[in-house]
Short mmCIF file of C-alpha atoms and ligand atoms in Angstrom, two decimals:
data_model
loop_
_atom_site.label_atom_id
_atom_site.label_comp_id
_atom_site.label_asym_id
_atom_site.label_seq_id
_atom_site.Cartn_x
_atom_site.Cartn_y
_atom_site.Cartn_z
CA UNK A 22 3.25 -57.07 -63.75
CA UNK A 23 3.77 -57.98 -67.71
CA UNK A 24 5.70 -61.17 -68.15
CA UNK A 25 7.96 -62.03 -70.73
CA UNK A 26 9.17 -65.64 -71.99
CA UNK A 27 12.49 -65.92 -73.68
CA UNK A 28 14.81 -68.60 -74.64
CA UNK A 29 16.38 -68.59 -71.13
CA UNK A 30 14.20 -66.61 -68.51
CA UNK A 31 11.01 -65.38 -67.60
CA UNK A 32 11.23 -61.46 -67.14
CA UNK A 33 8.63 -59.85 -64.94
CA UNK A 34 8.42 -55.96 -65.53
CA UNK A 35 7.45 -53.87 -62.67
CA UNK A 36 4.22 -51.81 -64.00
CA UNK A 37 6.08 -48.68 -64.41
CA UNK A 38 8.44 -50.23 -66.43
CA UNK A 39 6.94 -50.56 -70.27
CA UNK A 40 6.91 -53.79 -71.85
CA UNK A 41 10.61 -54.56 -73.72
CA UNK A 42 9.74 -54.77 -77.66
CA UNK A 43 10.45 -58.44 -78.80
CA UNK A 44 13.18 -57.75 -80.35
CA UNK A 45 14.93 -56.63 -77.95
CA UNK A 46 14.37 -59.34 -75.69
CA UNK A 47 15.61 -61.56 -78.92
CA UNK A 48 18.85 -59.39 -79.33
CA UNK A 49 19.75 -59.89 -75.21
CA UNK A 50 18.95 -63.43 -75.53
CA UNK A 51 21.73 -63.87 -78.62
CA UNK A 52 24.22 -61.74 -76.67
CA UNK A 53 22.89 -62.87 -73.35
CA UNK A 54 23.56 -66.74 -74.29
CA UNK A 55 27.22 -65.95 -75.69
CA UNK A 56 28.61 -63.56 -72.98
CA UNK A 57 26.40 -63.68 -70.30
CA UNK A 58 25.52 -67.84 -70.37
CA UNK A 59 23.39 -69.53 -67.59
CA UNK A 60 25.17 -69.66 -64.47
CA UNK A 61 24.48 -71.97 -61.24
CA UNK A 62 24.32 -68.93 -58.37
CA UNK A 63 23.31 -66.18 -60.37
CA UNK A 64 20.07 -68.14 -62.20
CA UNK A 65 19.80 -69.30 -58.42
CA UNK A 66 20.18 -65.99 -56.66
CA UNK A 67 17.19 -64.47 -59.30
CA UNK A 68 15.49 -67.29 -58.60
CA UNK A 69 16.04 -66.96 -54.44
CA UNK A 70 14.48 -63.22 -55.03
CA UNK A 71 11.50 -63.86 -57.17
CA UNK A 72 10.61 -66.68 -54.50
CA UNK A 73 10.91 -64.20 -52.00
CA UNK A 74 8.63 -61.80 -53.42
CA UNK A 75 11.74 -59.04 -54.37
CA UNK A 76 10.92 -56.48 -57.23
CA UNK A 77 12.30 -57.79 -60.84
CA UNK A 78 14.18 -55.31 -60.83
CA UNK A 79 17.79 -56.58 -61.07
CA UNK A 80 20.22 -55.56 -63.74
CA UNK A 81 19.84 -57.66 -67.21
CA UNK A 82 22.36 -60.51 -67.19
CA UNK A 83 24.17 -58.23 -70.19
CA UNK A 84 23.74 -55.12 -67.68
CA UNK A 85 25.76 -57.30 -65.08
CA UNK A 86 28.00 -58.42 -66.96
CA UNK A 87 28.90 -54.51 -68.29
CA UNK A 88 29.51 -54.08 -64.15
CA UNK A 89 31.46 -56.98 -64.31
CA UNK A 90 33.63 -55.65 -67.21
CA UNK A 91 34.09 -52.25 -65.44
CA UNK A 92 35.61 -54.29 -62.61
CA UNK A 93 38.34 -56.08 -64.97
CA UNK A 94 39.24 -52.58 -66.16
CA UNK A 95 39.61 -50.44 -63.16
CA UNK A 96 40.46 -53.65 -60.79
CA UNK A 97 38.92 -51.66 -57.94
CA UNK A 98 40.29 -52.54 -54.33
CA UNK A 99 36.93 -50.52 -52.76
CA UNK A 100 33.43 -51.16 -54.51
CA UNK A 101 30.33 -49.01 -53.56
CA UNK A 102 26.95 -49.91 -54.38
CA UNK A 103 24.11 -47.96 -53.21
CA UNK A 104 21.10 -50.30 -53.68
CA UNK A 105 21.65 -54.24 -52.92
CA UNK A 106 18.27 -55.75 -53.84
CA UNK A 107 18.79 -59.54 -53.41
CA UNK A 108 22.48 -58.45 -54.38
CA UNK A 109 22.65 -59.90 -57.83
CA UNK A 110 24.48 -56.94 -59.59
CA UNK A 111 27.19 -57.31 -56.13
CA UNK A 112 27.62 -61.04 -57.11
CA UNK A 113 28.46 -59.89 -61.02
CA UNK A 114 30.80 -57.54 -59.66
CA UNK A 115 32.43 -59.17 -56.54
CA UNK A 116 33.36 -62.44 -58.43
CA UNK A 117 35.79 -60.12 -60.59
CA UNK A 118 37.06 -58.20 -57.85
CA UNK A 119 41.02 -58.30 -57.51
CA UNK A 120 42.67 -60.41 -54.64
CA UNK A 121 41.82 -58.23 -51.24
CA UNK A 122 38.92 -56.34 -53.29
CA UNK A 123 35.84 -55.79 -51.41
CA UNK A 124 32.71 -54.42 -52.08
CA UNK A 125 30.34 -52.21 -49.56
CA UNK A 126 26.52 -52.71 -50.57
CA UNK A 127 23.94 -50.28 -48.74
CA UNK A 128 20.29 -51.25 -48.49
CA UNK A 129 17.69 -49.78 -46.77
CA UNK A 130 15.15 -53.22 -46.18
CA UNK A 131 16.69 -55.76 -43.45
CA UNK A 132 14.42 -58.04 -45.63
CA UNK A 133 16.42 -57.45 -49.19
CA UNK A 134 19.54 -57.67 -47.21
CA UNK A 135 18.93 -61.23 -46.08
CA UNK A 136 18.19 -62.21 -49.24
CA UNK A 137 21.48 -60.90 -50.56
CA UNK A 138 23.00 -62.32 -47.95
CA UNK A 139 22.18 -65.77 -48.15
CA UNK A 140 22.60 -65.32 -51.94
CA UNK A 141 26.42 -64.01 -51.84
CA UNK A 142 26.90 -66.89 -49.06
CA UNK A 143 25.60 -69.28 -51.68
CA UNK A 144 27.97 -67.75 -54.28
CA UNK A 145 30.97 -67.96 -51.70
CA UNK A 146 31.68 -64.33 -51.83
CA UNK A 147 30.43 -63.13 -48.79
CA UNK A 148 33.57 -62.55 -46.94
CA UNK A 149 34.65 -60.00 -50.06
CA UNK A 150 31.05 -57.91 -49.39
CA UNK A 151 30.40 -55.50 -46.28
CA UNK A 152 26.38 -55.55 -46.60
CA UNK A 153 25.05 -52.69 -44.40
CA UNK A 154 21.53 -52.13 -43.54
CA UNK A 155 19.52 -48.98 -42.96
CA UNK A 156 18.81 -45.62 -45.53
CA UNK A 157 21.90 -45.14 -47.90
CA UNK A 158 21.90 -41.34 -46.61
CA UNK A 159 22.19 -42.46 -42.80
CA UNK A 160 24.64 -44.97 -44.07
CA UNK A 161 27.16 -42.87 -46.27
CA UNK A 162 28.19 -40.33 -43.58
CA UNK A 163 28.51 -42.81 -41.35
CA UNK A 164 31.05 -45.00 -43.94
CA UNK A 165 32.87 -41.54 -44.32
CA UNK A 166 33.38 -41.18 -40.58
CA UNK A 167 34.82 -44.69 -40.32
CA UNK A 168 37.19 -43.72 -43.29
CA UNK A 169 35.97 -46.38 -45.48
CA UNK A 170 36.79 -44.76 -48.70
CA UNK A 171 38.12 -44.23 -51.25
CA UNK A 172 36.29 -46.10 -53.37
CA UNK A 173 37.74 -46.68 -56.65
CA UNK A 174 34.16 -47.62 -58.36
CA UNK A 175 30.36 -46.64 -57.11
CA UNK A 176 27.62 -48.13 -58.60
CA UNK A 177 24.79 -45.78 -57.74
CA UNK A 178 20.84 -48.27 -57.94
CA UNK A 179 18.77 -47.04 -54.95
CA UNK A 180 15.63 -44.88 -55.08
CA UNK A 181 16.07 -42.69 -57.53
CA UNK A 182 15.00 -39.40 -55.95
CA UNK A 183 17.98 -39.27 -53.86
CA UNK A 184 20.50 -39.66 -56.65
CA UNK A 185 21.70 -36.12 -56.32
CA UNK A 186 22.59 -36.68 -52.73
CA UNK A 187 24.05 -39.96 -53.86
CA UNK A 188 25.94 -38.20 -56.42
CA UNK A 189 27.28 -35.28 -53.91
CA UNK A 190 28.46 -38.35 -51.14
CA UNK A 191 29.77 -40.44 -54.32
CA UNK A 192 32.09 -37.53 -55.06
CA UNK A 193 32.95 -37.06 -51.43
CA UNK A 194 34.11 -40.34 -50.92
CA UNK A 195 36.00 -40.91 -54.48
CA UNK A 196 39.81 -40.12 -55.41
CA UNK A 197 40.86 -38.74 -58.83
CA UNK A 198 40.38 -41.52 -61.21
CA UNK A 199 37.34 -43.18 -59.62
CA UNK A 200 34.26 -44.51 -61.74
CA UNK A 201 30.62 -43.18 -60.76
CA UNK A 202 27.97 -45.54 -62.81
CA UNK A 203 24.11 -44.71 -61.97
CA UNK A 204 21.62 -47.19 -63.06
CA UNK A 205 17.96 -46.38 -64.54
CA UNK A 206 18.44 -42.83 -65.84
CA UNK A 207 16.34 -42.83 -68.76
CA UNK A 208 13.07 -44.52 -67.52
CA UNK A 209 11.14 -45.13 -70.78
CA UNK A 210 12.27 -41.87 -72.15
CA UNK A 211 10.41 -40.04 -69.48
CA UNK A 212 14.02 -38.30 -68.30
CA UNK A 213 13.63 -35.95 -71.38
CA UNK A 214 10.39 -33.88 -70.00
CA UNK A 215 11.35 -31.27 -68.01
CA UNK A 216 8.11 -30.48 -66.28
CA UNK A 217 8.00 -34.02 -65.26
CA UNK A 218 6.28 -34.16 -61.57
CA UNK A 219 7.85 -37.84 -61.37
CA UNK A 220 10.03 -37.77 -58.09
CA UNK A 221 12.04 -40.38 -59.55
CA UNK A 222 12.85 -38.08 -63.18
CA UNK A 223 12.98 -34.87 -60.81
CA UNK A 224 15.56 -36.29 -59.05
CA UNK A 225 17.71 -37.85 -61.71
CA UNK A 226 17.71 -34.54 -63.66
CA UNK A 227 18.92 -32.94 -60.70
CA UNK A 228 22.11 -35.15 -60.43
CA UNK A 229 22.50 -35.40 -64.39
CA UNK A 230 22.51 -31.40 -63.85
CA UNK A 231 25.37 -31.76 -60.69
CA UNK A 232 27.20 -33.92 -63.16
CA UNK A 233 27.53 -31.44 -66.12
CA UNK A 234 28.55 -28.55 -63.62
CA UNK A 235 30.92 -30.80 -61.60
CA UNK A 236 34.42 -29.63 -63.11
CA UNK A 237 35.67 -32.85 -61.46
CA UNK A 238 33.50 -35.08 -63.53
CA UNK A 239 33.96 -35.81 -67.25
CA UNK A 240 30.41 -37.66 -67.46
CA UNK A 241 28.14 -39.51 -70.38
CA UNK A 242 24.77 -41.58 -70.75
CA UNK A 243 24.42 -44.71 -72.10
CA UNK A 244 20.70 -45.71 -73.40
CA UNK A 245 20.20 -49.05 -73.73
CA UNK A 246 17.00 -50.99 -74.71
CA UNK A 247 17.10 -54.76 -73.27
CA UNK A 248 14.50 -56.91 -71.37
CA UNK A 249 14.31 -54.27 -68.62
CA UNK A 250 12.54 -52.36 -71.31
CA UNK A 251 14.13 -48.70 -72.31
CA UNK A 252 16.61 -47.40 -69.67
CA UNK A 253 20.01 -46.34 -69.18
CA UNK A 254 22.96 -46.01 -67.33
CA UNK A 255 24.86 -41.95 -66.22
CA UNK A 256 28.83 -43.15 -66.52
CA UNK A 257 31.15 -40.64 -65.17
CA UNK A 258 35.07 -40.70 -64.26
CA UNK A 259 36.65 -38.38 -61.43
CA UNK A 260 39.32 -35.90 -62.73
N1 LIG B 318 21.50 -53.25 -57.61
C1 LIG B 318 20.44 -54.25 -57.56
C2 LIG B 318 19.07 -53.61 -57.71
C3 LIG B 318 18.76 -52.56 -56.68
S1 LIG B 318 17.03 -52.18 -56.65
C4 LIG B 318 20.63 -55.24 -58.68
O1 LIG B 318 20.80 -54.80 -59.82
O2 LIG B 318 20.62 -56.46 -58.43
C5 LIG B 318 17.01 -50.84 -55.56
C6 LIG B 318 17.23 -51.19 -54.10
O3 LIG B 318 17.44 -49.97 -53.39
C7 LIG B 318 16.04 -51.89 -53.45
O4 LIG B 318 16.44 -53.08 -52.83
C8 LIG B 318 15.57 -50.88 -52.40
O5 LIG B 318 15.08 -51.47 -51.21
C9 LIG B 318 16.84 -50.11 -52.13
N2 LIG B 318 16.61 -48.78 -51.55
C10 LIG B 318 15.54 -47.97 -51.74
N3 LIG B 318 15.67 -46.86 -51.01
C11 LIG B 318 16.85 -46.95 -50.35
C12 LIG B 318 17.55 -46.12 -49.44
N4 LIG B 318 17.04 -44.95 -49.05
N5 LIG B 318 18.73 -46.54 -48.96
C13 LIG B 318 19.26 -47.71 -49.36
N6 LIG B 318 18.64 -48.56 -50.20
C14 LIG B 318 17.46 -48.17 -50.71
C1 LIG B 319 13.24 -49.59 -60.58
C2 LIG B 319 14.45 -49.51 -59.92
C3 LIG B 319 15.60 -50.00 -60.53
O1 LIG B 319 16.81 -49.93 -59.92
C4 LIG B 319 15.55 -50.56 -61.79
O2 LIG B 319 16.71 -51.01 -62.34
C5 LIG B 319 14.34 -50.65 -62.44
C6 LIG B 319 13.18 -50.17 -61.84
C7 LIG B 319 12.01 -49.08 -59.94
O3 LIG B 319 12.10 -48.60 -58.81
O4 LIG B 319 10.96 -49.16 -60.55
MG1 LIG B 320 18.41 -50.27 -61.27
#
């Protein structure tokens, strides 16, 4: 773990994330401060999932609030997010949801889950988020069956290997017009070797390689450098 002190927050890096240069970490802090300021349950739901031993591996309070802005644009009745973690990125988004906006958050660990749980409760927005446990690829047919869709934005932040199923399932359960955002697509730069072995590159090539040949999808990246190091976000719009 490499640890990081800014103004605000401690950052802990997973190992396979590089360190963020200072000057990034300076740059979110001065944007981070103005549009992203220190906030009672989100600095408390971090907090709740470094105590309870979660990954640091959260979106950046900018990152969040990017979700968050998404959600003001589209004002999305049906949110999907495929990854909860201690549900930090749901909280950005489900506190801008429209009236009768909900989100559905998949997560494979019953232990992440509670977190999140007890961390949306906190936040009162628990009754606008469906939080269901188990694999995201057991989960998705089973929301399709139940006609839970369409979803009108999907927020794509589970293991990474699987994105091109995630992708395939996104596009099944979307309607013309819906927003497809996956998280963590550039990894340090590693995304650019193809004869990476990496699982986690292998399989976000694969869906960055669905998305171009998808006539349905008109698709970008986004890099971004931040205090989650050097990463990026896929954004992509159903036509
Ligand atoms: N979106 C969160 C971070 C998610 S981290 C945030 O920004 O706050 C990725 C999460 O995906 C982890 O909690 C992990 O347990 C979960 N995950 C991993 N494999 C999964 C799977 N097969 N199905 C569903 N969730 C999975
Ligand atoms: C990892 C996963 C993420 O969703 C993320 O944003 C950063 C790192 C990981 O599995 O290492
Ligand atoms: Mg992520």
């Amino acid at each position: 773990m490499v640890s990081k002190k800014t103004e605000k927050q401690e950052y802990r890096l997973p190992g396979n994330l590089k360190m963020a240069r200072p000057e990034w970490i300076a740059v979110d802090a001065y944007f981070g401060g103005l549009l992203a300021p220190p906030d009672a349950h989100l600095d408390a739901a971090l907090k709740a999932n470094r105590a309870a031993g979660l990954p640091a591996i959260d979106v950046s309070p900018l990152q969040g609030k990017f979700l968050q802005v998404l959600v003001r644009m589209l004002r999305p009745k049906r949110v999907l997010e495929i990854g909860t973690l201690g549900g930090y990125s749901t909280i950005w988004m489900a506190r801008a949801l429209p009236r009768g906006g909900r989100i559905v958050s998949l997560e494979f660990l019953q232990k992440h889950a509670d977190v999140a749980r007890k961390n949306l409760e906190n936040a009162g927005l628990l009754k606008r988020v469906d939080l269901r446990v188990g694999r995201a690829l057991d989960s998705l047919p089973k929301l399709a069956a139940s006609g839970a869709g369409p979803f009108d934005l999907i927020f794509i932040d589970a293991d990474k290997p699987n994105n091109p199923q995630y992708l395939k399932w996104a596009l099944k359960l979307a309607r013309v017009g819906t927003v497809i955002v996956v998280d963590n697509v550039v990894r340090d730069g590693k995304v650019a070797d193809a004869k990476s072995a990496d699982p986690d590159v292998r399989g976000t090539r694969r869906m960055t390689s669905l998305m171009a040949r998808e006539p349905q999808l008109c698709a970008t990246v986004v890099q971004n450098v931040g205090v989650k190091g050097y990463d990026g976000f896929a954004i992509a719009v159903v036509e």
